[in-house]
mmCIF file with all atom_site columns, C-alpha atoms and ligand atoms in Angstrom:
data_model
loop_
_atom_site.group_PDB
_atom_site.id
_atom_site.type_symbol
_atom_site.label_atom_id
_atom_site.label_alt_id
_atom_site.label_comp_id
_atom_site.label_asym_id
_atom_site.label_entity_id
_atom_site.label_seq_id
_atom_site.pdbx_PDB_ins_code
_atom_site.Cartn_x
_atom_site.Cartn_y
_atom_site.Cartn_z
_atom_site.occupancy
_atom_site.B_iso_or_equiv
_atom_site.pdbx_formal_charge
_atom_site.auth_seq_id
_atom_site.auth_comp_id
_atom_site.auth_asym_id
_atom_site.auth_atom_id
_atom_site.pdbx_PDB_model_num
ATOM   1   C CA  . UNK A 1 1   ? 31.866 -25.570 -88.194 1.00 0.00 ? 1   UNK A CA  1
ATOM   2   C CA  . UNK A 1 2   ? 34.480 -25.963 -90.969 1.00 0.00 ? 2   UNK A CA  1
ATOM   3   C CA  . UNK A 1 3   ? 37.454 -25.655 -88.593 1.00 0.00 ? 3   UNK A CA  1
ATOM   4   C CA  . UNK A 1 4   ? 37.884 -28.738 -86.506 1.00 0.00 ? 4   UNK A CA  1
ATOM   5   C CA  . UNK A 1 5   ? 40.489 -27.397 -84.026 1.00 0.00 ? 5   UNK A CA  1
ATOM   6   C CA  . UNK A 1 6   ? 38.788 -26.739 -80.719 1.00 0.00 ? 6   UNK A CA  1
ATOM   7   C CA  . UNK A 1 7   ? 38.821 -23.159 -79.594 1.00 0.00 ? 7   UNK A CA  1
ATOM   8   C CA  . UNK A 1 8   ? 40.874 -22.908 -76.335 1.00 0.00 ? 8   UNK A CA  1
ATOM   9   C CA  . UNK A 1 9   ? 39.279 -20.466 -73.890 1.00 0.00 ? 9   UNK A CA  1
ATOM   10  C CA  . UNK A 1 10  ? 40.972 -18.917 -70.814 1.00 0.00 ? 10  UNK A CA  1
ATOM   11  C CA  . UNK A 1 11  ? 38.306 -17.947 -68.276 1.00 0.00 ? 11  UNK A CA  1
ATOM   12  C CA  . UNK A 1 12  ? 39.127 -15.198 -65.867 1.00 0.00 ? 12  UNK A CA  1
ATOM   13  C CA  . UNK A 1 13  ? 36.933 -14.257 -62.892 1.00 0.00 ? 13  UNK A CA  1
ATOM   14  C CA  . UNK A 1 14  ? 37.357 -10.767 -61.166 1.00 0.00 ? 14  UNK A CA  1
ATOM   15  C CA  . UNK A 1 15  ? 36.320 -12.113 -57.849 1.00 0.00 ? 15  UNK A CA  1
ATOM   16  C CA  . UNK A 1 16  ? 38.591 -14.144 -55.597 1.00 0.00 ? 16  UNK A CA  1
ATOM   17  C CA  . UNK A 1 17  ? 35.904 -15.189 -52.990 1.00 0.00 ? 17  UNK A CA  1
ATOM   18  C CA  . UNK A 1 18  ? 35.139 -18.936 -52.765 1.00 0.00 ? 18  UNK A CA  1
ATOM   19  C CA  . UNK A 1 19  ? 31.377 -18.615 -53.197 1.00 0.00 ? 19  UNK A CA  1
ATOM   20  C CA  . UNK A 1 20  ? 31.760 -15.981 -55.976 1.00 0.00 ? 20  UNK A CA  1
ATOM   21  C CA  . UNK A 1 21  ? 28.810 -15.759 -58.356 1.00 0.00 ? 21  UNK A CA  1
ATOM   22  C CA  . UNK A 1 22  ? 31.152 -14.695 -61.048 1.00 0.00 ? 22  UNK A CA  1
ATOM   23  C CA  . UNK A 1 23  ? 33.414 -17.705 -60.791 1.00 0.00 ? 23  UNK A CA  1
ATOM   24  C CA  . UNK A 1 24  ? 30.222 -19.861 -60.616 1.00 0.00 ? 24  UNK A CA  1
ATOM   25  C CA  . UNK A 1 25  ? 29.167 -18.247 -63.891 1.00 0.00 ? 25  UNK A CA  1
ATOM   26  C CA  . UNK A 1 26  ? 32.431 -19.581 -65.370 1.00 0.00 ? 26  UNK A CA  1
ATOM   27  C CA  . UNK A 1 27  ? 31.684 -22.987 -64.087 1.00 0.00 ? 27  UNK A CA  1
ATOM   28  C CA  . UNK A 1 28  ? 28.265 -22.771 -65.714 1.00 0.00 ? 28  UNK A CA  1
ATOM   29  C CA  . UNK A 1 29  ? 30.029 -21.799 -68.956 1.00 0.00 ? 29  UNK A CA  1
ATOM   30  C CA  . UNK A 1 30  ? 32.086 -24.882 -68.712 1.00 0.00 ? 30  UNK A CA  1
ATOM   31  C CA  . UNK A 1 31  ? 28.982 -27.005 -68.643 1.00 0.00 ? 31  UNK A CA  1
ATOM   32  C CA  . UNK A 1 32  ? 27.333 -25.045 -71.356 1.00 0.00 ? 32  UNK A CA  1
ATOM   33  C CA  . UNK A 1 33  ? 30.360 -24.950 -73.753 1.00 0.00 ? 33  UNK A CA  1
ATOM   34  C CA  . UNK A 1 34  ? 29.316 -25.843 -77.287 1.00 0.00 ? 34  UNK A CA  1
ATOM   35  C CA  . UNK A 1 35  ? 31.121 -28.536 -79.438 1.00 0.00 ? 35  UNK A CA  1
ATOM   36  C CA  . UNK A 1 36  ? 34.569 -27.219 -80.430 1.00 0.00 ? 36  UNK A CA  1
ATOM   37  C CA  . UNK A 1 37  ? 35.350 -25.333 -77.327 1.00 0.00 ? 37  UNK A CA  1
ATOM   38  C CA  . UNK A 1 38  ? 37.434 -26.021 -74.275 1.00 0.00 ? 38  UNK A CA  1
ATOM   39  C CA  . UNK A 1 39  ? 37.315 -23.740 -71.239 1.00 0.00 ? 39  UNK A CA  1
ATOM   40  C CA  . UNK A 1 40  ? 39.894 -23.464 -68.434 1.00 0.00 ? 40  UNK A CA  1
ATOM   41  C CA  . UNK A 1 41  ? 39.393 -21.256 -65.433 1.00 0.00 ? 41  UNK A CA  1
ATOM   42  C CA  . UNK A 1 42  ? 42.653 -19.436 -64.534 1.00 0.00 ? 42  UNK A CA  1
ATOM   43  C CA  . UNK A 1 43  ? 43.047 -18.334 -60.884 1.00 0.00 ? 43  UNK A CA  1
ATOM   44  C CA  . UNK A 1 44  ? 44.072 -14.708 -60.661 1.00 0.00 ? 44  UNK A CA  1
ATOM   45  C CA  . UNK A 1 45  ? 44.762 -14.878 -56.836 1.00 0.00 ? 45  UNK A CA  1
ATOM   46  C CA  . UNK A 1 46  ? 48.472 -15.394 -57.031 1.00 0.00 ? 46  UNK A CA  1
ATOM   47  C CA  . UNK A 1 47  ? 49.107 -12.235 -59.009 1.00 0.00 ? 47  UNK A CA  1
ATOM   48  C CA  . UNK A 1 48  ? 50.854 -9.424  -57.069 1.00 0.00 ? 48  UNK A CA  1
ATOM   49  C CA  . UNK A 1 49  ? 49.679 -5.897  -57.174 1.00 0.00 ? 49  UNK A CA  1
ATOM   50  C CA  . UNK A 1 50  ? 50.915 -4.237  -60.431 1.00 0.00 ? 50  UNK A CA  1
ATOM   51  C CA  . UNK A 1 51  ? 54.245 -2.312  -59.867 1.00 0.00 ? 51  UNK A CA  1
ATOM   52  C CA  . UNK A 1 52  ? 56.088 -0.879  -62.905 1.00 0.00 ? 52  UNK A CA  1
ATOM   53  C CA  . UNK A 1 53  ? 59.428 -1.168  -61.056 1.00 0.00 ? 53  UNK A CA  1
ATOM   54  C CA  . UNK A 1 54  ? 58.892 -4.939  -60.749 1.00 0.00 ? 54  UNK A CA  1
ATOM   55  C CA  . UNK A 1 55  ? 57.943 -5.212  -64.473 1.00 0.00 ? 55  UNK A CA  1
ATOM   56  C CA  . UNK A 1 56  ? 61.124 -3.355  -65.404 1.00 0.00 ? 56  UNK A CA  1
ATOM   57  C CA  . UNK A 1 57  ? 63.198 -5.660  -63.289 1.00 0.00 ? 57  UNK A CA  1
ATOM   58  C CA  . UNK A 1 58  ? 61.584 -8.699  -64.970 1.00 0.00 ? 58  UNK A CA  1
ATOM   59  C CA  . UNK A 1 59  ? 58.108 -10.320 -64.657 1.00 0.00 ? 59  UNK A CA  1
ATOM   60  C CA  . UNK A 1 60  ? 57.607 -12.480 -61.640 1.00 0.00 ? 60  UNK A CA  1
ATOM   61  C CA  . UNK A 1 61  ? 57.135 -16.141 -62.595 1.00 0.00 ? 61  UNK A CA  1
ATOM   62  C CA  . UNK A 1 62  ? 53.322 -15.950 -61.766 1.00 0.00 ? 62  UNK A CA  1
ATOM   63  C CA  . UNK A 1 63  ? 52.966 -12.988 -63.987 1.00 0.00 ? 63  UNK A CA  1
ATOM   64  C CA  . UNK A 1 64  ? 54.897 -14.582 -66.861 1.00 0.00 ? 64  UNK A CA  1
ATOM   65  C CA  . UNK A 1 65  ? 52.801 -17.723 -66.458 1.00 0.00 ? 65  UNK A CA  1
ATOM   66  C CA  . UNK A 1 66  ? 49.590 -15.648 -66.744 1.00 0.00 ? 66  UNK A CA  1
ATOM   67  C CA  . UNK A 1 67  ? 50.895 -13.760 -69.755 1.00 0.00 ? 67  UNK A CA  1
ATOM   68  C CA  . UNK A 1 68  ? 51.807 -17.072 -71.362 1.00 0.00 ? 68  UNK A CA  1
ATOM   69  C CA  . UNK A 1 69  ? 48.476 -18.626 -70.623 1.00 0.00 ? 69  UNK A CA  1
ATOM   70  C CA  . UNK A 1 70  ? 46.694 -15.717 -72.430 1.00 0.00 ? 70  UNK A CA  1
ATOM   71  C CA  . UNK A 1 71  ? 49.102 -16.010 -75.323 1.00 0.00 ? 71  UNK A CA  1
ATOM   72  C CA  . UNK A 1 72  ? 48.431 -19.775 -75.594 1.00 0.00 ? 72  UNK A CA  1
ATOM   73  C CA  . UNK A 1 73  ? 44.645 -19.347 -75.640 1.00 0.00 ? 73  UNK A CA  1
ATOM   74  C CA  . UNK A 1 74  ? 42.462 -18.551 -78.611 1.00 0.00 ? 74  UNK A CA  1
ATOM   75  C CA  . UNK A 1 75  ? 39.906 -16.521 -76.623 1.00 0.00 ? 75  UNK A CA  1
ATOM   76  C CA  . UNK A 1 76  ? 39.253 -15.082 -73.183 1.00 0.00 ? 76  UNK A CA  1
ATOM   77  C CA  . UNK A 1 77  ? 35.986 -15.336 -71.161 1.00 0.00 ? 77  UNK A CA  1
ATOM   78  C CA  . UNK A 1 78  ? 35.723 -12.637 -68.556 1.00 0.00 ? 78  UNK A CA  1
ATOM   79  C CA  . UNK A 1 79  ? 33.384 -12.875 -65.574 1.00 0.00 ? 79  UNK A CA  1
ATOM   80  C CA  . UNK A 1 80  ? 33.376 -9.384  -64.319 1.00 0.00 ? 80  UNK A CA  1
ATOM   81  C CA  . UNK A 1 81  ? 31.844 -8.418  -60.920 1.00 0.00 ? 81  UNK A CA  1
ATOM   82  C CA  . UNK A 1 82  ? 30.751 -4.800  -60.463 1.00 0.00 ? 82  UNK A CA  1
ATOM   83  C CA  . UNK A 1 83  ? 32.604 -2.933  -57.755 1.00 0.00 ? 83  UNK A CA  1
ATOM   84  C CA  . UNK A 1 84  ? 31.538 0.630   -57.229 1.00 0.00 ? 84  UNK A CA  1
ATOM   85  C CA  . UNK A 1 85  ? 30.062 0.875   -60.790 1.00 0.00 ? 85  UNK A CA  1
ATOM   86  C CA  . UNK A 1 86  ? 33.235 -0.507  -62.566 1.00 0.00 ? 86  UNK A CA  1
ATOM   87  C CA  . UNK A 1 87  ? 35.506 -3.402  -62.904 1.00 0.00 ? 87  UNK A CA  1
ATOM   88  C CA  . UNK A 1 88  ? 36.970 -5.028  -59.697 1.00 0.00 ? 88  UNK A CA  1
ATOM   89  C CA  . UNK A 1 89  ? 40.499 -4.236  -58.779 1.00 0.00 ? 89  UNK A CA  1
ATOM   90  C CA  . UNK A 1 90  ? 41.422 -7.893  -59.195 1.00 0.00 ? 90  UNK A CA  1
ATOM   91  C CA  . UNK A 1 91  ? 40.411 -8.005  -62.771 1.00 0.00 ? 91  UNK A CA  1
ATOM   92  C CA  . UNK A 1 92  ? 41.983 -4.535  -63.618 1.00 0.00 ? 92  UNK A CA  1
ATOM   93  C CA  . UNK A 1 93  ? 45.296 -5.600  -61.945 1.00 0.00 ? 93  UNK A CA  1
ATOM   94  C CA  . UNK A 1 94  ? 45.328 -8.763  -63.973 1.00 0.00 ? 94  UNK A CA  1
ATOM   95  C CA  . UNK A 1 95  ? 44.683 -6.882  -67.153 1.00 0.00 ? 95  UNK A CA  1
ATOM   96  C CA  . UNK A 1 96  ? 47.346 -4.259  -66.266 1.00 0.00 ? 96  UNK A CA  1
ATOM   97  C CA  . UNK A 1 97  ? 50.014 -6.933  -65.888 1.00 0.00 ? 97  UNK A CA  1
ATOM   98  C CA  . UNK A 1 98  ? 49.079 -8.503  -69.298 1.00 0.00 ? 98  UNK A CA  1
ATOM   99  C CA  . UNK A 1 99  ? 48.807 -5.080  -71.109 1.00 0.00 ? 99  UNK A CA  1
ATOM   100 C CA  . UNK A 1 100 ? 52.496 -4.242  -71.385 1.00 0.00 ? 100 UNK A CA  1
ATOM   101 C CA  . UNK A 1 101 ? 54.423 -4.440  -74.569 1.00 0.00 ? 101 UNK A CA  1
ATOM   102 C CA  . UNK A 1 102 ? 56.503 -6.103  -76.043 1.00 0.00 ? 102 UNK A CA  1
ATOM   103 C CA  . UNK A 1 103 ? 54.672 -9.350  -76.806 1.00 0.00 ? 103 UNK A CA  1
ATOM   104 C CA  . UNK A 1 104 ? 51.283 -8.067  -75.305 1.00 0.00 ? 104 UNK A CA  1
ATOM   105 C CA  . UNK A 1 105 ? 49.406 -11.256 -75.153 1.00 0.00 ? 105 UNK A CA  1
ATOM   106 C CA  . UNK A 1 106 ? 45.849 -9.627  -75.481 1.00 0.00 ? 106 UNK A CA  1
ATOM   107 C CA  . UNK A 1 107 ? 46.674 -8.336  -78.913 1.00 0.00 ? 107 UNK A CA  1
ATOM   108 C CA  . UNK A 1 108 ? 44.071 -9.482  -81.475 1.00 0.00 ? 108 UNK A CA  1
ATOM   109 C CA  . UNK A 1 109 ? 42.361 -12.040 -79.015 1.00 0.00 ? 109 UNK A CA  1
ATOM   110 C CA  . UNK A 1 110 ? 38.762 -12.638 -79.098 1.00 0.00 ? 110 UNK A CA  1
ATOM   111 C CA  . UNK A 1 111 ? 36.710 -12.284 -75.879 1.00 0.00 ? 111 UNK A CA  1
ATOM   112 C CA  . UNK A 1 112 ? 33.397 -12.526 -74.259 1.00 0.00 ? 112 UNK A CA  1
ATOM   113 C CA  . UNK A 1 113 ? 32.034 -11.105 -71.022 1.00 0.00 ? 113 UNK A CA  1
ATOM   114 C CA  . UNK A 1 114 ? 29.537 -12.391 -68.532 1.00 0.00 ? 114 UNK A CA  1
ATOM   115 C CA  . UNK A 1 115 ? 28.878 -10.881 -65.052 1.00 0.00 ? 115 UNK A CA  1
ATOM   116 C CA  . UNK A 1 116 ? 26.861 -11.390 -61.852 1.00 0.00 ? 116 UNK A CA  1
ATOM   117 C CA  . UNK A 1 117 ? 26.023 -8.963  -59.254 1.00 0.00 ? 117 UNK A CA  1
ATOM   118 C CA  . UNK A 1 118 ? 23.730 -8.390  -56.239 1.00 0.00 ? 118 UNK A CA  1
ATOM   119 C CA  . UNK A 1 119 ? 22.187 -5.429  -57.997 1.00 0.00 ? 119 UNK A CA  1
ATOM   120 C CA  . UNK A 1 120 ? 19.416 -5.372  -60.538 1.00 0.00 ? 120 UNK A CA  1
ATOM   121 C CA  . UNK A 1 121 ? 21.605 -4.245  -63.392 1.00 0.00 ? 121 UNK A CA  1
ATOM   122 C CA  . UNK A 1 122 ? 23.747 -7.305  -63.237 1.00 0.00 ? 122 UNK A CA  1
ATOM   123 C CA  . UNK A 1 123 ? 27.155 -5.625  -63.899 1.00 0.00 ? 123 UNK A CA  1
ATOM   124 C CA  . UNK A 1 124 ? 26.076 -3.634  -66.895 1.00 0.00 ? 124 UNK A CA  1
ATOM   125 C CA  . UNK A 1 125 ? 28.305 -0.679  -65.762 1.00 0.00 ? 125 UNK A CA  1
ATOM   126 C CA  . UNK A 1 126 ? 31.298 -2.711  -65.156 1.00 0.00 ? 126 UNK A CA  1
ATOM   127 C CA  . UNK A 1 127 ? 30.897 -4.537  -68.369 1.00 0.00 ? 127 UNK A CA  1
ATOM   128 C CA  . UNK A 1 128 ? 30.668 -1.242  -70.375 1.00 0.00 ? 128 UNK A CA  1
ATOM   129 C CA  . UNK A 1 129 ? 33.900 -0.214  -68.752 1.00 0.00 ? 129 UNK A CA  1
ATOM   130 C CA  . UNK A 1 130 ? 35.559 -3.542  -69.456 1.00 0.00 ? 130 UNK A CA  1
ATOM   131 C CA  . UNK A 1 131 ? 34.679 -3.328  -73.145 1.00 0.00 ? 131 UNK A CA  1
ATOM   132 C CA  . UNK A 1 132 ? 36.218 0.141   -73.189 1.00 0.00 ? 132 UNK A CA  1
ATOM   133 C CA  . UNK A 1 133 ? 39.499 -1.210  -71.496 1.00 0.00 ? 133 UNK A CA  1
ATOM   134 C CA  . UNK A 1 134 ? 39.675 -4.071  -73.852 1.00 0.00 ? 134 UNK A CA  1
ATOM   135 C CA  . UNK A 1 135 ? 39.311 -1.891  -76.922 1.00 0.00 ? 135 UNK A CA  1
ATOM   136 C CA  . UNK A 1 136 ? 42.644 -0.230  -76.002 1.00 0.00 ? 136 UNK A CA  1
ATOM   137 C CA  . UNK A 1 137 ? 44.244 -3.587  -76.021 1.00 0.00 ? 137 UNK A CA  1
ATOM   138 C CA  . UNK A 1 138 ? 42.978 -4.616  -79.391 1.00 0.00 ? 138 UNK A CA  1
ATOM   139 C CA  . UNK A 1 139 ? 40.667 -7.357  -78.048 1.00 0.00 ? 139 UNK A CA  1
ATOM   140 C CA  . UNK A 1 140 ? 37.759 -8.204  -80.180 1.00 0.00 ? 140 UNK A CA  1
ATOM   141 C CA  . UNK A 1 141 ? 34.803 -8.579  -77.899 1.00 0.00 ? 141 UNK A CA  1
ATOM   142 C CA  . UNK A 1 142 ? 31.604 -10.389 -78.886 1.00 0.00 ? 142 UNK A CA  1
ATOM   143 C CA  . UNK A 1 143 ? 28.967 -7.780  -79.096 1.00 0.00 ? 143 UNK A CA  1
ATOM   144 C CA  . UNK A 1 144 ? 25.819 -9.780  -78.299 1.00 0.00 ? 144 UNK A CA  1
ATOM   145 C CA  . UNK A 1 145 ? 24.254 -11.261 -76.143 1.00 0.00 ? 145 UNK A CA  1
ATOM   146 C CA  . UNK A 1 146 ? 25.024 -9.189  -73.048 1.00 0.00 ? 146 UNK A CA  1
ATOM   147 C CA  . UNK A 1 147 ? 24.915 -11.571 -70.153 1.00 0.00 ? 147 UNK A CA  1
ATOM   148 C CA  . UNK A 1 148 ? 23.881 -9.583  -67.077 1.00 0.00 ? 148 UNK A CA  1
ATOM   149 C CA  . UNK A 1 149 ? 23.027 -11.809 -64.156 1.00 0.00 ? 149 UNK A CA  1
ATOM   150 C CA  . UNK A 1 150 ? 21.348 -9.461  -61.654 1.00 0.00 ? 150 UNK A CA  1
ATOM   151 C CA  . UNK A 1 151 ? 20.036 -10.232 -58.208 1.00 0.00 ? 151 UNK A CA  1
ATOM   152 C CA  . UNK A 1 152 ? 22.480 -13.174 -58.394 1.00 0.00 ? 152 UNK A CA  1
ATOM   153 C CA  . UNK A 1 153 ? 21.654 -14.660 -55.032 1.00 0.00 ? 153 UNK A CA  1
ATOM   154 C CA  . UNK A 1 154 ? 18.280 -15.604 -56.539 1.00 0.00 ? 154 UNK A CA  1
ATOM   155 C CA  . UNK A 1 155 ? 19.837 -17.233 -59.621 1.00 0.00 ? 155 UNK A CA  1
ATOM   156 C CA  . UNK A 1 156 ? 22.322 -19.733 -58.167 1.00 0.00 ? 156 UNK A CA  1
ATOM   157 C CA  . UNK A 1 157 ? 21.688 -22.555 -55.799 1.00 0.00 ? 157 UNK A CA  1
ATOM   158 C CA  . UNK A 1 158 ? 23.354 -23.309 -52.581 1.00 0.00 ? 158 UNK A CA  1
ATOM   159 C CA  . UNK A 1 159 ? 26.023 -25.212 -54.302 1.00 0.00 ? 159 UNK A CA  1
ATOM   160 C CA  . UNK A 1 160 ? 26.807 -22.284 -56.750 1.00 0.00 ? 160 UNK A CA  1
ATOM   161 C CA  . UNK A 1 161 ? 25.093 -23.940 -59.692 1.00 0.00 ? 161 UNK A CA  1
ATOM   162 C CA  . UNK A 1 162 ? 23.373 -21.365 -61.984 1.00 0.00 ? 162 UNK A CA  1
ATOM   163 C CA  . UNK A 1 163 ? 19.793 -22.331 -61.951 1.00 0.00 ? 163 UNK A CA  1
ATOM   164 C CA  . UNK A 1 164 ? 18.221 -19.362 -63.855 1.00 0.00 ? 164 UNK A CA  1
ATOM   165 C CA  . UNK A 1 165 ? 17.312 -20.796 -67.375 1.00 0.00 ? 165 UNK A CA  1
ATOM   166 C CA  . UNK A 1 166 ? 17.351 -17.396 -69.137 1.00 0.00 ? 166 UNK A CA  1
ATOM   167 C CA  . UNK A 1 167 ? 20.903 -16.737 -67.829 1.00 0.00 ? 167 UNK A CA  1
ATOM   168 C CA  . UNK A 1 168 ? 21.904 -20.286 -68.970 1.00 0.00 ? 168 UNK A CA  1
ATOM   169 C CA  . UNK A 1 169 ? 20.486 -19.729 -72.406 1.00 0.00 ? 169 UNK A CA  1
ATOM   170 C CA  . UNK A 1 170 ? 22.246 -16.330 -72.763 1.00 0.00 ? 170 UNK A CA  1
ATOM   171 C CA  . UNK A 1 171 ? 25.603 -17.890 -71.807 1.00 0.00 ? 171 UNK A CA  1
ATOM   172 C CA  . UNK A 1 172 ? 25.175 -20.725 -74.228 1.00 0.00 ? 172 UNK A CA  1
ATOM   173 C CA  . UNK A 1 173 ? 24.451 -18.284 -77.001 1.00 0.00 ? 173 UNK A CA  1
ATOM   174 C CA  . UNK A 1 174 ? 27.391 -16.056 -76.056 1.00 0.00 ? 174 UNK A CA  1
ATOM   175 C CA  . UNK A 1 175 ? 29.752 -19.111 -76.122 1.00 0.00 ? 175 UNK A CA  1
ATOM   176 C CA  . UNK A 1 176 ? 28.430 -20.069 -79.598 1.00 0.00 ? 176 UNK A CA  1
ATOM   177 C CA  . UNK A 1 177 ? 29.133 -16.591 -80.777 1.00 0.00 ? 177 UNK A CA  1
ATOM   178 C CA  . UNK A 1 178 ? 32.562 -16.561 -79.188 1.00 0.00 ? 178 UNK A CA  1
ATOM   179 C CA  . UNK A 1 179 ? 33.408 -19.736 -80.879 1.00 0.00 ? 179 UNK A CA  1
ATOM   180 C CA  . UNK A 1 180 ? 32.256 -18.613 -84.259 1.00 0.00 ? 180 UNK A CA  1
ATOM   181 C CA  . UNK A 1 181 ? 34.155 -15.244 -83.928 1.00 0.00 ? 181 UNK A CA  1
ATOM   182 C CA  . UNK A 1 182 ? 37.326 -17.042 -82.825 1.00 0.00 ? 182 UNK A CA  1
ATOM   183 C CA  . UNK A 1 183 ? 37.176 -19.347 -85.744 1.00 0.00 ? 183 UNK A CA  1
ATOM   184 C CA  . UNK A 1 184 ? 36.577 -16.538 -88.132 1.00 0.00 ? 184 UNK A CA  1
ATOM   185 C CA  . UNK A 1 185 ? 39.481 -14.430 -86.797 1.00 0.00 ? 185 UNK A CA  1
ATOM   186 C CA  . UNK A 1 186 ? 41.806 -17.433 -86.162 1.00 0.00 ? 186 UNK A CA  1
ATOM   187 C CA  . UNK A 1 187 ? 45.401 -16.528 -87.446 1.00 0.00 ? 187 UNK A CA  1
ATOM   188 C CA  . UNK A 1 188 ? 46.033 -18.527 -90.633 1.00 0.00 ? 188 UNK A CA  1
HETATM 189 C C1  . FMN B 2 .   ? 33.609 -3.348  -52.907 1.00 0.00 ? 1   FMN B C1  1
HETATM 190 C C2  . FMN B 2 .   ? 32.342 -3.763  -53.489 1.00 0.00 ? 1   FMN B C2  1
HETATM 191 C C3  . FMN B 2 .   ? 31.658 -2.876  -54.387 1.00 0.00 ? 1   FMN B C3  1
HETATM 192 C C4  . FMN B 2 .   ? 30.469 -3.265  -54.986 1.00 0.00 ? 1   FMN B C4  1
HETATM 193 N N1  . FMN B 2 .   ? 29.846 -2.436  -55.782 1.00 0.00 ? 1   FMN B N1  1
HETATM 194 C C5  . FMN B 2 .   ? 28.691 -2.865  -56.497 1.00 0.00 ? 1   FMN B C5  1
HETATM 195 C C6  . FMN B 2 .   ? 28.159 -2.039  -57.634 1.00 0.00 ? 1   FMN B C6  1
HETATM 196 O O1  . FMN B 2 .   ? 28.649 -1.095  -57.819 1.00 0.00 ? 1   FMN B O1  1
HETATM 197 N N2  . FMN B 2 .   ? 27.143 -2.573  -58.194 1.00 0.00 ? 1   FMN B N2  1
HETATM 198 C C7  . FMN B 2 .   ? 26.598 -3.861  -57.869 1.00 0.00 ? 1   FMN B C7  1
HETATM 199 O O2  . FMN B 2 .   ? 25.563 -4.201  -58.568 1.00 0.00 ? 1   FMN B O2  1
HETATM 200 N N3  . FMN B 2 .   ? 27.011 -4.541  -56.906 1.00 0.00 ? 1   FMN B N3  1
HETATM 201 C C8  . FMN B 2 .   ? 28.206 -4.136  -56.118 1.00 0.00 ? 1   FMN B C8  1
HETATM 202 N N4  . FMN B 2 .   ? 28.633 -4.860  -55.145 1.00 0.00 ? 1   FMN B N4  1
HETATM 203 C C9  . FMN B 2 .   ? 27.909 -6.084  -54.780 1.00 0.00 ? 1   FMN B C9  1
HETATM 204 C C10 . FMN B 2 .   ? 28.448 -7.286  -55.658 1.00 0.00 ? 1   FMN B C10 1
HETATM 205 O O3  . FMN B 2 .   ? 27.771 -7.232  -56.809 1.00 0.00 ? 1   FMN B O3  1
HETATM 206 C C11 . FMN B 2 .   ? 28.287 -8.638  -54.889 1.00 0.00 ? 1   FMN B C11 1
HETATM 207 O O4  . FMN B 2 .   ? 29.159 -8.575  -53.801 1.00 0.00 ? 1   FMN B O4  1
HETATM 208 C C12 . FMN B 2 .   ? 28.689 -9.675  -55.842 1.00 0.00 ? 1   FMN B C12 1
HETATM 209 O O5  . FMN B 2 .   ? 28.321 -10.946 -55.116 1.00 0.00 ? 1   FMN B O5  1
HETATM 210 C C13 . FMN B 2 .   ? 30.316 -9.747  -56.125 1.00 0.00 ? 1   FMN B C13 1
HETATM 211 O O6  . FMN B 2 .   ? 30.555 -10.747 -57.036 1.00 0.00 ? 1   FMN B O6  1
HETATM 212 P P1  . FMN B 2 .   ? 31.102 -12.181 -56.618 1.00 0.00 ? 1   FMN B P1  1
HETATM 213 O O7  . FMN B 2 .   ? 29.744 -12.895 -56.051 1.00 0.00 ? 1   FMN B O7  1
HETATM 214 O O8  . FMN B 2 .   ? 31.554 -12.818 -57.867 1.00 0.00 ? 1   FMN B O8  1
HETATM 215 O O9  . FMN B 2 .   ? 32.093 -12.047 -55.541 1.00 0.00 ? 1   FMN B O9  1
HETATM 216 C C14 . FMN B 2 .   ? 29.869 -4.479  -54.557 1.00 0.00 ? 1   FMN B C14 1
HETATM 217 C C15 . FMN B 2 .   ? 30.526 -5.357  -53.671 1.00 0.00 ? 1   FMN B C15 1
HETATM 218 C C16 . FMN B 2 .   ? 31.710 -4.979  -53.192 1.00 0.00 ? 1   FMN B C16 1
HETATM 219 C C17 . FMN B 2 .   ? 32.461 -5.956  -52.211 1.00 0.00 ? 1   FMN B C17 1
#
């Protein structure tokens, strides 16, 4: 890498449950991060439900903090569960809070997506929707590899460690691609 400044990644999980496979995927990403990348998981639980009246009265501090954290990052790593064939309400709600102008913090960010589900398709449908949502916010999403962790209960151990080697390899490659894209698109 020609640029020595580490790529700062904000990692967002669309599941709030303690034993979430998606949050566990982000912990795996922290283990697998390549040189030149620092990943921090940001907890979406404190965010209230989106209400445009509240926005117009002024962002609540927890929302402002979330928007600022996105703005201060170079890249976003999403772990998207699949709820009823799409993105979870938790993740969509967080994106909605961050999506309003002025100073829309997602604008021109780089992102990557992973997802774990109980089904065989491993969040393929929710990831397709998430890519579509992010396209409208001018987020540059790494195209490949797709990281679909299907039948998740068989791919993590009792401590929430991702044990499936192909999934680990895909995450590692995705993070390398994310780092490279973030450096290429880094504002000069
Ligand atoms: C409301 C709800 C809807 C779900 N819909 C789907 C679905 O459409 N496709 C799928 O593969 N799994 C679905 N699941 C199962 C989730 O993949 C599974 O609960 C998964 O563990 C959720 O992610 P988490 O472990 O990060 O919480 C659904 C689960 C819930 C609670």
